[in-house]
Amino acid sequence: MNHPKISTESLIPENEMERLMALSELDLDFMDLENSLSDLTKLAAKIAGTKVSLVNLIDHFTQWSVSSFGMDVSQMPREESICQYTILDPKKSEFEVKDLSADERFNDRPFVIGHPNLRFYYGIPLKVNDEISLGALCVLDTDYKQLSPEKKEMLSIIAKEVVNRLKIYKAVEGLQKKVHETQQVKNRVAHDIRGPLGGIIGLAEIIQSQGNQNKLEEVLEFINLIQKSGKSLLELADEILSQDYGLRKDKELRKPTDAEFTLNSLKAKMVNMFEPQALVKNIDLEVQVESPNAEVPFPKNKILQILGNLVSNSIKFTPHGGEIKVLCDMEIIGNDKILLFEVKDSGAGMSQEKVDEILCGEGTSTNGSAGETGYGFGLKLVLHLVQGLKGKVELNSSLGGGTQFKILLPVT
């Protein structure tokens, strides 16, 4: 049965902003989830008896295949995906297409008319609650399949477990960060205590070993040294209790935890995630780190979501052969770290009226330079995330002159 083409606007869930916010709250690294989900993805294919299964998370612009079985795919534009239909209606618990080649919505997709020539699709939304879906678990095949109610129920259970894994992944990452910080403080405390405590014990042993041979002047000198060591320990205890100890010691360069980036590791991640999208439009994507603090760790907290949305937006509005430059920097003032990001493109640009609308959170979307779909939520989400982190956004643009975003984010 054929279906008429559906407009882009009608493919946006009514709760799209809430959905994107829920996805951003998990603060997931889309390129680092394969190991956590590969067993469930493979199990879904085995239960369904299909050649392919995917776990897809959908942001405002891209469908990220965070785990795949039987098909080598990591991302695709949202408007080309099938799973966007699976998450469209919050009241529906499944979406099935028995023959993709006979459905007008999908019969021109590259993966239908070309390799791997997919025909069957069945998807289940990945719901964090009754209303909000992060993406979909889907199974696909090159032949027609008939899934029994029992198989569909088992796939539904797997979809729920995928969501649980995503929540656990985020929770464990947070716990690992806290444990690491606690272990660091414990090691520092132990190190700093050993010095003065060892001195006290050593001086006491000298006095004891000399016995009656101790002279009053020497004993008084030893007592004075013991007093200084004891005072040092007392100051250390006060510092720990006042919660300044970890901050004072954090100035020392250390290796980042799994919950942290450095500017250099963030650069590598951005290139890995968004270079494929840029290559499709022959856009020169350059990510630069110009900072003496390039190896200083900082929390991952929402950084990928913020920069990812800005870079995706720049790719969308930059024509073929254009360029996008991303600059990453960090300033350290005392115990404070400030991240500075700049995303500049050679795209179509926008009027001052449009700039003002965006900065007020009222901007609406338009289609990209190559007809890419505009959903109108990416920049709103950036503003929401930056404001939540007590940061600042600066936007400069002119029609025909490209666009430049500057982001300042304080981090601890």
Tab-separated table of C-alpha atoms in Angstrom:
chain	number	residue	atom	x	y	z
A	1	MET	CA	0.000	0.000	0.000
A	2	ASN	CA	1.400	3.382	-1.037
A	3	HIS	CA	1.432	6.392	1.236
A	4	PRO	CA	1.502	10.038	0.161
A	5	LYS	CA	4.582	12.095	0.919
A	6	ILE	CA	4.365	13.775	4.318
A	7	SER	CA	5.591	17.322	4.805
A	8	THR	CA	8.635	17.926	6.945
A	9	GLU	CA	6.663	19.957	9.476
A	10	SER	CA	4.245	17.086	10.102
A	11	LEU	CA	7.138	14.801	11.095
A	12	ILE	CA	7.949	16.821	14.196
A	13	PRO	CA	6.488	15.431	17.454
A	14	GLU	CA	4.349	17.931	19.329
A	15	ASN	CA	6.658	17.641	22.342
A	16	GLU	CA	9.873	17.959	20.312
A	17	MET	CA	11.555	20.513	22.588
A	18	GLU	CA	10.828	18.419	25.688
A	19	ARG	CA	12.119	15.349	23.830
A	20	LEU	CA	15.380	17.056	22.889
A	21	MET	CA	15.828	18.340	26.438
A	22	ALA	CA	15.363	14.806	27.817
A	23	LEU	CA	18.008	13.530	25.400
A	24	SER	CA	20.402	16.331	26.338
A	25	GLU	CA	19.908	15.676	30.059
A	26	LEU	CA	21.379	12.204	29.613
A	27	ASP	CA	24.412	13.966	28.097
A	28	LEU	CA	25.365	10.899	26.066
A	29	ASP	CA	28.404	10.461	23.868
A	30	PHE	CA	26.770	8.976	20.746
A	31	MET	CA	30.088	7.528	19.573
A	32	ASP	CA	30.816	5.676	22.801
A	33	LEU	CA	27.745	3.489	23.438
A	34	GLU	CA	28.372	0.501	21.177
A	35	ASN	CA	29.973	-1.692	23.857
A	36	SER	CA	27.173	-0.946	26.313
A	37	LEU	CA	24.388	-1.897	23.901
A	38	SER	CA	25.855	-4.388	21.421
A	39	ASP	CA	24.466	-7.456	23.220
A	40	LEU	CA	20.916	-6.063	23.185
A	41	THR	CA	21.186	-5.035	19.538
A	42	LYS	CA	22.318	-8.511	18.513
A	43	LEU	CA	19.622	-10.131	20.665
A	44	ALA	CA	16.936	-8.030	18.948
A	45	ALA	CA	18.025	-9.304	15.518
A	46	LYS	CA	18.107	-12.915	16.729
A	47	ILE	CA	14.620	-12.690	18.225
A	48	ALA	CA	13.153	-11.000	15.152
A	49	GLY	CA	15.036	-13.261	12.743
A	50	THR	CA	16.283	-10.236	10.783
A	51	LYS	CA	19.649	-9.498	9.236
A	52	VAL	CA	19.869	-6.002	10.757
A	53	SER	CA	19.049	-4.317	14.047
A	54	LEU	CA	19.879	-0.785	15.182
A	55	VAL	CA	19.597	1.401	18.265
A	56	ASN	CA	18.999	4.911	16.939
A	57	LEU	CA	18.988	8.128	18.950
A	58	ILE	CA	17.521	11.150	17.173
A	59	ASP	CA	18.536	14.743	17.847
A	60	HIS	CA	17.205	17.814	16.048
A	61	PHE	CA	19.256	17.179	12.912
A	62	THR	CA	20.804	13.708	12.936
A	63	GLN	CA	19.892	10.098	13.575
A	64	TRP	CA	22.793	8.507	15.462
A	65	SER	CA	23.061	4.726	15.232
A	66	VAL	CA	24.732	4.233	18.598
A	67	SER	CA	24.702	0.443	18.255
A	68	SER	CA	24.324	-1.645	15.115
A	69	PHE	CA	24.192	-5.296	14.078
A	70	GLY	CA	24.408	-6.471	10.474
A	71	MET	CA	24.771	-2.984	8.969
A	72	ASP	CA	27.693	-0.585	9.078
A	73	VAL	CA	26.076	2.778	9.789
A	74	SER	CA	26.801	5.439	12.401
A	75	GLN	CA	24.631	8.411	11.380
A	76	MET	CA	22.293	9.824	8.758
A	77	PRO	CA	20.284	13.013	8.300
A	78	ARG	CA	17.111	12.849	10.334
A	79	GLU	CA	14.877	13.540	7.324
A	80	GLU	CA	16.206	10.422	5.560
A	81	SER	CA	15.487	8.095	8.479
A	82	ILE	CA	12.564	5.747	9.011
A	83	CYS	CA	12.778	5.951	12.791
A	84	GLN	CA	11.556	9.565	12.743
A	85	TYR	CA	8.135	8.038	12.009
A	86	THR	CA	8.484	5.656	14.949
A	87	ILE	CA	8.833	8.513	17.447
A	88	LEU	CA	6.287	10.799	15.784
A	89	ASP	CA	3.169	9.848	17.758
A	90	PRO	CA	3.754	9.449	21.535
A	91	LYS	CA	0.642	7.274	21.785
A	92	LYS	CA	1.952	4.607	19.391
A	93	SER	CA	4.174	1.795	20.619
A	94	GLU	CA	5.404	0.523	17.245
A	95	PHE	CA	5.867	1.378	13.581
A	96	GLU	CA	6.007	-1.274	10.876
A	97	VAL	CA	6.599	-1.174	7.125
A	98	LYS	CA	6.199	-4.538	5.438
A	99	ASP	CA	7.714	-3.458	2.090
A	100	LEU	CA	9.826	-0.293	1.991
A	101	SER	CA	10.132	-0.458	-1.813
A	102	ALA	CA	6.333	-0.232	-2.176
A	103	ASP	CA	5.946	2.678	0.245
A	104	GLU	CA	6.200	6.153	-1.309
A	105	ARG	CA	7.645	7.551	1.908
A	106	PHE	CA	10.717	5.322	1.687
A	107	ASN	CA	11.055	3.833	-1.798
A	108	ASP	CA	13.640	6.439	-2.856
A	109	ARG	CA	15.919	5.978	0.154
A	110	PRO	CA	19.513	4.957	-0.717
A	111	PHE	CA	19.356	1.908	1.559
A	112	VAL	CA	16.203	0.740	-0.270
A	113	ILE	CA	17.142	1.328	-3.906
A	114	GLY	CA	20.785	0.387	-3.295
A	115	HIS	CA	22.841	-1.701	-0.885
A	116	PRO	CA	21.681	-3.355	1.318
A	117	ASN	CA	18.273	-3.169	-0.484
A	118	LEU	CA	16.185	-3.198	2.683
A	119	ARG	CA	12.517	-4.129	2.504
A	120	PHE	CA	11.152	-4.816	5.996
A	121	TYR	CA	11.183	-2.425	8.955
A	122	TYR	CA	9.839	-2.717	12.472
A	123	GLY	CA	10.601	-0.085	15.122
A	124	ILE	CA	9.800	0.476	18.792
A	125	PRO	CA	10.259	3.911	20.392
A	126	LEU	CA	12.822	4.224	23.170
A	127	LYS	CA	10.658	5.943	25.758
A	128	VAL	CA	11.874	7.558	28.962
A	129	ASN	CA	8.224	7.974	29.941
A	130	ASP	CA	4.789	7.616	28.341
A	131	GLU	CA	5.229	10.737	26.226
A	132	ILE	CA	8.927	11.202	25.380
A	133	SER	CA	11.016	9.060	23.034
A	134	LEU	CA	14.779	9.378	22.623
A	135	GLY	CA	14.865	7.362	19.419
A	136	ALA	CA	14.009	3.829	18.370
A	137	LEU	CA	15.086	0.207	18.449
A	138	CYS	CA	14.495	-1.166	14.965
A	139	VAL	CA	14.950	-4.434	13.112
A	140	LEU	CA	15.265	-4.559	9.319
A	141	ASP	CA	15.650	-7.160	6.614
A	142	THR	CA	16.064	-7.546	2.873
A	143	ASP	CA	13.046	-9.905	2.805
A	144	TYR	CA	9.483	-9.657	4.070
A	145	LYS	CA	9.043	-10.714	7.693
A	146	GLN	CA	6.040	-11.555	9.811
A	147	LEU	CA	6.662	-10.906	13.497
A	148	SER	CA	4.471	-12.735	15.965
A	149	PRO	CA	2.933	-10.884	18.942
A	150	GLU	CA	5.337	-12.791	21.199
A	151	LYS	CA	8.379	-11.586	19.249
A	152	LYS	CA	7.086	-8.013	19.278
A	153	GLU	CA	6.610	-8.216	23.051
A	154	MET	CA	10.173	-9.454	23.502
A	155	LEU	CA	11.474	-6.602	21.318
A	156	SER	CA	9.500	-4.171	23.471
A	157	ILE	CA	11.223	-5.576	26.569
A	158	ILE	CA	14.625	-5.111	24.881
A	159	ALA	CA	13.730	-1.495	24.014
A	160	LYS	CA	12.938	-0.808	27.662
A	161	GLU	CA	16.240	-2.371	28.680
A	162	VAL	CA	18.071	-0.141	26.170
A	163	VAL	CA	16.605	2.921	27.912
A	164	ASN	CA	17.589	1.473	31.295
A	165	ARG	CA	21.138	0.938	30.024
A	166	LEU	CA	21.332	4.541	28.832
A	167	LYS	CA	20.199	5.805	32.232
A	168	ILE	CA	22.607	3.463	34.028
A	169	TYR	CA	25.450	4.516	31.697
A	170	LYS	CA	24.924	8.129	32.695
A	171	ALA	CA	24.553	7.319	36.401
A	172	VAL	CA	27.698	5.158	36.464
A	173	GLU	CA	29.654	7.867	34.659
A	174	GLY	CA	28.637	10.337	37.360
A	175	LEU	CA	29.536	7.915	40.145
A	176	GLN	CA	32.905	7.179	38.564
A	177	LYS	CA	33.654	10.880	38.525
A	178	LYS	CA	32.765	11.250	42.207
A	179	VAL	CA	34.737	8.142	43.181
A	180	HIS	CA	37.741	9.370	41.215
A	181	GLU	CA	37.564	12.781	42.860
A	182	THR	CA	37.215	11.182	46.293
A	183	GLN	CA	40.157	8.855	45.646
A	184	GLN	CA	42.287	11.775	44.517
A	185	VAL	CA	41.501	13.762	47.643
A	186	LYS	CA	42.174	10.695	49.824
A	187	ASN	CA	45.557	10.132	48.200
A	188	ARG	CA	46.494	13.782	48.591
A	189	VAL	CA	45.421	13.846	52.222
A	190	ALA	CA	47.442	10.710	52.962
A	191	HIS	CA	50.487	12.172	51.243
A	192	ASP	CA	50.240	15.527	52.998
A	193	ILE	CA	49.639	13.984	56.422
A	194	ARG	CA	52.624	11.620	56.238
A	195	GLY	CA	55.146	14.468	56.200
A	196	PRO	CA	54.281	16.337	59.424
A	197	LEU	CA	53.114	13.165	61.186
A	198	GLY	CA	56.379	11.398	60.367
A	199	GLY	CA	58.265	14.405	61.695
A	200	ILE	CA	56.379	14.321	65.006
A	201	ILE	CA	57.049	10.605	65.452
A	202	GLY	CA	60.739	11.003	64.530
A	203	LEU	CA	61.324	13.833	67.007
A	204	ALA	CA	59.549	11.948	69.790
A	205	GLU	CA	61.723	8.882	69.115
A	206	ILE	CA	64.897	11.018	69.364
A	207	ILE	CA	63.830	12.409	72.747
A	208	GLN	CA	62.939	8.938	73.968
A	209	SER	CA	66.183	7.328	72.779
A	210	GLN	CA	68.374	9.974	74.432
A	211	GLY	CA	66.578	9.615	77.746
A	212	ASN	CA	68.437	11.388	80.585
A	213	GLN	CA	71.036	12.667	78.151
A	214	ASN	CA	68.560	15.184	76.728
A	215	LYS	CA	69.501	18.760	77.364
A	216	LEU	CA	66.739	21.218	78.187
A	217	GLU	CA	67.611	23.459	75.230
A	218	GLU	CA	67.438	20.497	72.797
A	219	VAL	CA	64.159	19.276	74.292
A	220	LEU	CA	62.640	22.753	73.921
A	221	GLU	CA	63.817	22.879	70.309
A	222	PHE	CA	62.322	19.463	69.625
A	223	ILE	CA	59.051	20.527	71.279
A	224	ASN	CA	59.007	23.656	69.106
A	225	LEU	CA	59.395	21.521	65.958
A	226	ILE	CA	56.672	19.130	67.165
A	227	GLN	CA	54.396	22.125	67.728
A	228	LYS	CA	54.987	23.376	64.175
A	229	SER	CA	54.238	19.926	62.716
A	230	GLY	CA	51.084	19.657	64.815
A	231	LYS	CA	49.965	23.097	63.662
A	232	SER	CA	50.512	22.027	60.051
A	233	LEU	CA	48.261	19.013	60.602
A	234	LEU	CA	45.603	21.185	62.221
A	235	GLU	CA	45.627	23.600	59.264
A	236	LEU	CA	45.320	20.648	56.907
A	237	ALA	CA	42.288	19.372	58.841
A	238	ASP	CA	40.675	22.832	58.691
A	239	GLU	CA	41.290	22.990	54.973
A	240	ILE	CA	39.638	19.613	54.381
A	241	LEU	CA	36.639	20.474	56.549
A	242	SER	CA	36.175	23.808	54.759
A	243	GLN	CA	36.039	21.921	51.391
A	244	ASP	CA	38.843	24.026	49.907
A	245	TYR	CA	41.366	21.224	49.819
A	246	GLY	CA	40.221	19.604	46.588
A	247	LEU	CA	40.024	22.960	44.825
A	248	ARG	CA	43.494	23.960	45.966
A	249	LYS	CA	45.032	20.749	44.761
A	250	ASP	CA	43.046	20.579	41.519
A	251	LYS	CA	45.486	23.024	39.931
A	252	GLU	CA	47.859	20.112	39.462
A	253	LEU	CA	47.700	18.647	35.953
A	254	ARG	CA	46.158	15.193	35.949
A	255	LYS	CA	44.705	12.722	33.485
A	256	PRO	CA	41.012	13.206	32.616
A	257	THR	CA	38.428	10.730	33.886
A	258	ASP	CA	35.822	9.073	31.649
A	259	ALA	CA	33.459	11.906	32.599
A	260	GLU	CA	35.871	14.599	31.449
A	261	PHE	CA	37.279	16.094	28.264
A	262	THR	CA	40.421	18.006	27.532
A	263	LEU	CA	40.330	20.497	24.680
A	264	ASN	CA	42.420	18.083	22.617
A	265	SER	CA	40.135	15.097	23.258
A	266	LEU	CA	37.075	17.267	22.550
A	267	LYS	CA	38.617	18.283	19.231
A	268	ALA	CA	39.120	14.629	18.251
A	269	LYS	CA	35.541	13.805	19.239
A	270	MET	CA	34.080	16.694	17.208
A	271	VAL	CA	36.031	15.707	14.104
A	272	ASN	CA	34.993	12.078	14.471
A	273	MET	CA	31.317	12.932	14.862
A	274	PHE	CA	30.806	15.710	12.323
A	275	GLU	CA	33.413	15.307	9.608
A	276	PRO	CA	31.217	12.713	7.787
A	277	GLN	CA	28.371	15.250	7.590
A	278	ALA	CA	30.744	17.952	6.325
A	279	LEU	CA	32.248	15.649	3.672
A	280	VAL	CA	28.797	14.999	2.169
A	281	LYS	CA	28.587	18.725	1.294
A	282	ASN	CA	32.319	19.116	0.564
A	283	ILE	CA	32.615	21.516	3.495
A	284	ASP	CA	36.008	22.143	5.055
A	285	LEU	CA	35.473	21.537	8.783
A	286	GLU	CA	38.423	22.704	10.875
A	287	VAL	CA	38.581	22.320	14.652
A	288	GLN	CA	41.392	24.270	16.297
A	289	VAL	CA	42.728	24.250	19.842
A	290	GLU	CA	44.832	27.276	20.687
A	291	SER	CA	45.443	27.147	24.398
A	292	PRO	CA	48.261	26.378	26.833
A	293	ASN	CA	45.547	24.557	28.808
A	294	ALA	CA	44.784	22.033	26.070
A	295	GLU	CA	45.341	19.081	28.426
A	296	VAL	CA	43.529	20.455	31.485
A	297	PRO	CA	40.491	18.246	32.257
A	298	PHE	CA	36.979	19.666	32.532
A	299	PRO	CA	33.539	17.996	32.926
A	300	LYS	CA	31.820	16.772	29.761
A	301	ASN	CA	28.579	18.259	31.063
A	302	LYS	CA	26.469	19.140	27.970
A	303	ILE	CA	29.520	20.282	25.952
A	304	LEU	CA	28.912	17.846	23.068
A	305	GLN	CA	25.228	18.778	22.917
A	306	ILE	CA	26.019	22.493	22.734
A	307	LEU	CA	28.830	22.320	20.175
A	308	GLY	CA	27.141	19.513	18.245
A	309	ASN	CA	23.996	21.556	17.701
A	310	LEU	CA	25.992	24.588	16.576
A	311	VAL	CA	28.157	22.599	14.162
A	312	SER	CA	25.132	20.725	12.749
A	313	ASN	CA	23.394	24.051	12.213
A	314	SER	CA	26.457	25.479	10.446
A	315	ILE	CA	26.689	22.441	8.177
A	316	LYS	CA	23.026	22.865	7.342
A	317	PHE	CA	23.364	26.512	6.275
A	318	THR	CA	26.803	26.364	4.652
A	319	PRO	CA	26.770	25.657	0.885
A	320	HIS	CA	28.862	23.056	-0.894
A	321	GLY	CA	32.516	24.006	-0.864
A	322	GLY	CA	32.138	26.277	2.162
A	323	GLU	CA	34.059	26.209	5.415
A	324	ILE	CA	33.391	25.952	9.115
A	325	LYS	CA	35.933	26.784	11.792
A	326	VAL	CA	35.576	25.711	15.403
A	327	LEU	CA	37.928	27.333	17.917
A	328	CYS	CA	38.345	25.904	21.425
A	329	ASP	CA	40.100	27.691	24.270
A	330	MET	CA	40.223	27.769	28.069
A	331	GLU	CA	41.121	30.467	30.548
A	332	ILE	CA	42.070	29.632	34.138
A	333	ILE	CA	41.690	32.389	36.713
A	334	GLY	CA	42.456	31.181	40.218
A	335	ASN	CA	40.256	28.136	40.814
A	336	ASP	CA	37.884	29.126	38.002
A	337	LYS	CA	37.980	27.680	34.503
A	338	ILE	CA	36.186	29.336	31.601
A	339	LEU	CA	35.671	27.504	28.320
A	340	LEU	CA	35.542	29.632	25.189
A	341	PHE	CA	34.115	28.184	21.978
A	342	GLU	CA	33.648	29.825	18.610
A	343	VAL	CA	31.803	28.308	15.649
A	344	LYS	CA	32.143	30.355	12.467
A	345	ASP	CA	30.809	29.425	9.020
A	346	SER	CA	30.748	30.847	5.502
A	347	GLY	CA	27.054	30.140	5.142
A	348	ALA	CA	24.025	32.181	4.125
A	349	GLY	CA	23.996	34.250	7.291
A	350	MET	CA	20.906	35.986	8.648
A	351	SER	CA	19.452	39.392	9.252
A	352	GLN	CA	19.793	41.274	12.529
A	353	GLU	CA	16.072	40.731	13.082
A	354	LYS	CA	16.592	36.972	12.843
A	355	VAL	CA	19.601	37.179	15.192
A	356	ASP	CA	17.508	39.033	17.771
A	357	GLU	CA	14.726	36.445	17.479
A	358	ILE	CA	17.157	33.576	18.112
A	359	LEU	CA	18.766	35.250	21.121
A	360	CYS	CA	15.282	35.746	22.574
A	361	GLY	CA	14.486	32.069	22.001
A	362	GLU	CA	11.810	32.889	19.428
A	363	GLY	CA	13.553	31.968	16.187
A	364	THR	CA	11.896	29.659	13.676
A	365	SER	CA	13.755	27.359	11.313
A	366	THR	CA	14.292	27.440	7.561
A	367	ASN	CA	15.650	24.785	5.237
A	368	GLY	CA	19.389	24.439	4.711
A	369	SER	CA	21.548	25.379	1.745
A	370	ALA	CA	21.039	21.964	0.108
A	371	GLY	CA	17.397	21.593	1.114
A	372	GLU	CA	18.120	19.976	4.463
A	373	THR	CA	15.153	19.946	6.783
A	374	GLY	CA	14.948	22.659	9.412
A	375	TYR	CA	13.274	21.700	12.671
A	376	GLY	CA	13.736	24.985	14.537
A	377	PHE	CA	14.812	23.499	17.874
A	378	GLY	CA	18.613	23.219	17.733
A	379	LEU	CA	19.477	26.814	18.614
A	380	LYS	CA	16.705	27.005	21.205
A	381	LEU	CA	18.243	23.966	22.860
A	382	VAL	CA	21.709	25.567	22.772
A	383	LEU	CA	20.391	28.683	24.523
A	384	HIS	CA	18.624	26.537	27.126
A	385	LEU	CA	21.741	24.460	27.838
A	386	VAL	CA	24.130	27.420	27.983
A	387	GLN	CA	21.829	29.382	30.281
A	388	GLY	CA	21.467	26.299	32.503
A	389	LEU	CA	25.256	26.194	32.836
A	390	LYS	CA	25.344	29.946	33.627
A	391	GLY	CA	27.180	30.659	30.395
A	392	LYS	CA	26.846	33.330	27.733
A	393	VAL	CA	26.014	33.233	24.023
A	394	GLU	CA	27.119	35.833	21.484
A	395	LEU	CA	25.795	35.687	17.927
A	396	ASN	CA	27.047	37.742	14.988
A	397	SER	CA	25.715	37.311	11.473
A	398	SER	CA	24.797	39.158	8.292
A	399	LEU	CA	22.976	38.114	5.146
A	400	GLY	CA	25.505	36.539	2.820
A	401	GLY	CA	28.298	37.011	5.351
A	402	GLY	CA	28.132	33.813	7.369
A	403	THR	CA	27.427	33.311	11.061
A	404	GLN	CA	29.607	33.311	14.155
A	405	PHE	CA	28.607	31.905	17.547
A	406	LYS	CA	30.707	32.541	20.642
A	407	ILE	CA	30.061	30.540	23.815
A	408	LEU	CA	31.524	31.226	27.271
A	409	LEU	CA	31.008	28.484	29.846
A	410	PRO	CA	32.269	28.489	33.440
A	411	VAL	CA	33.276	25.003	34.595
A	412	THR	CA	34.396	23.541	37.911
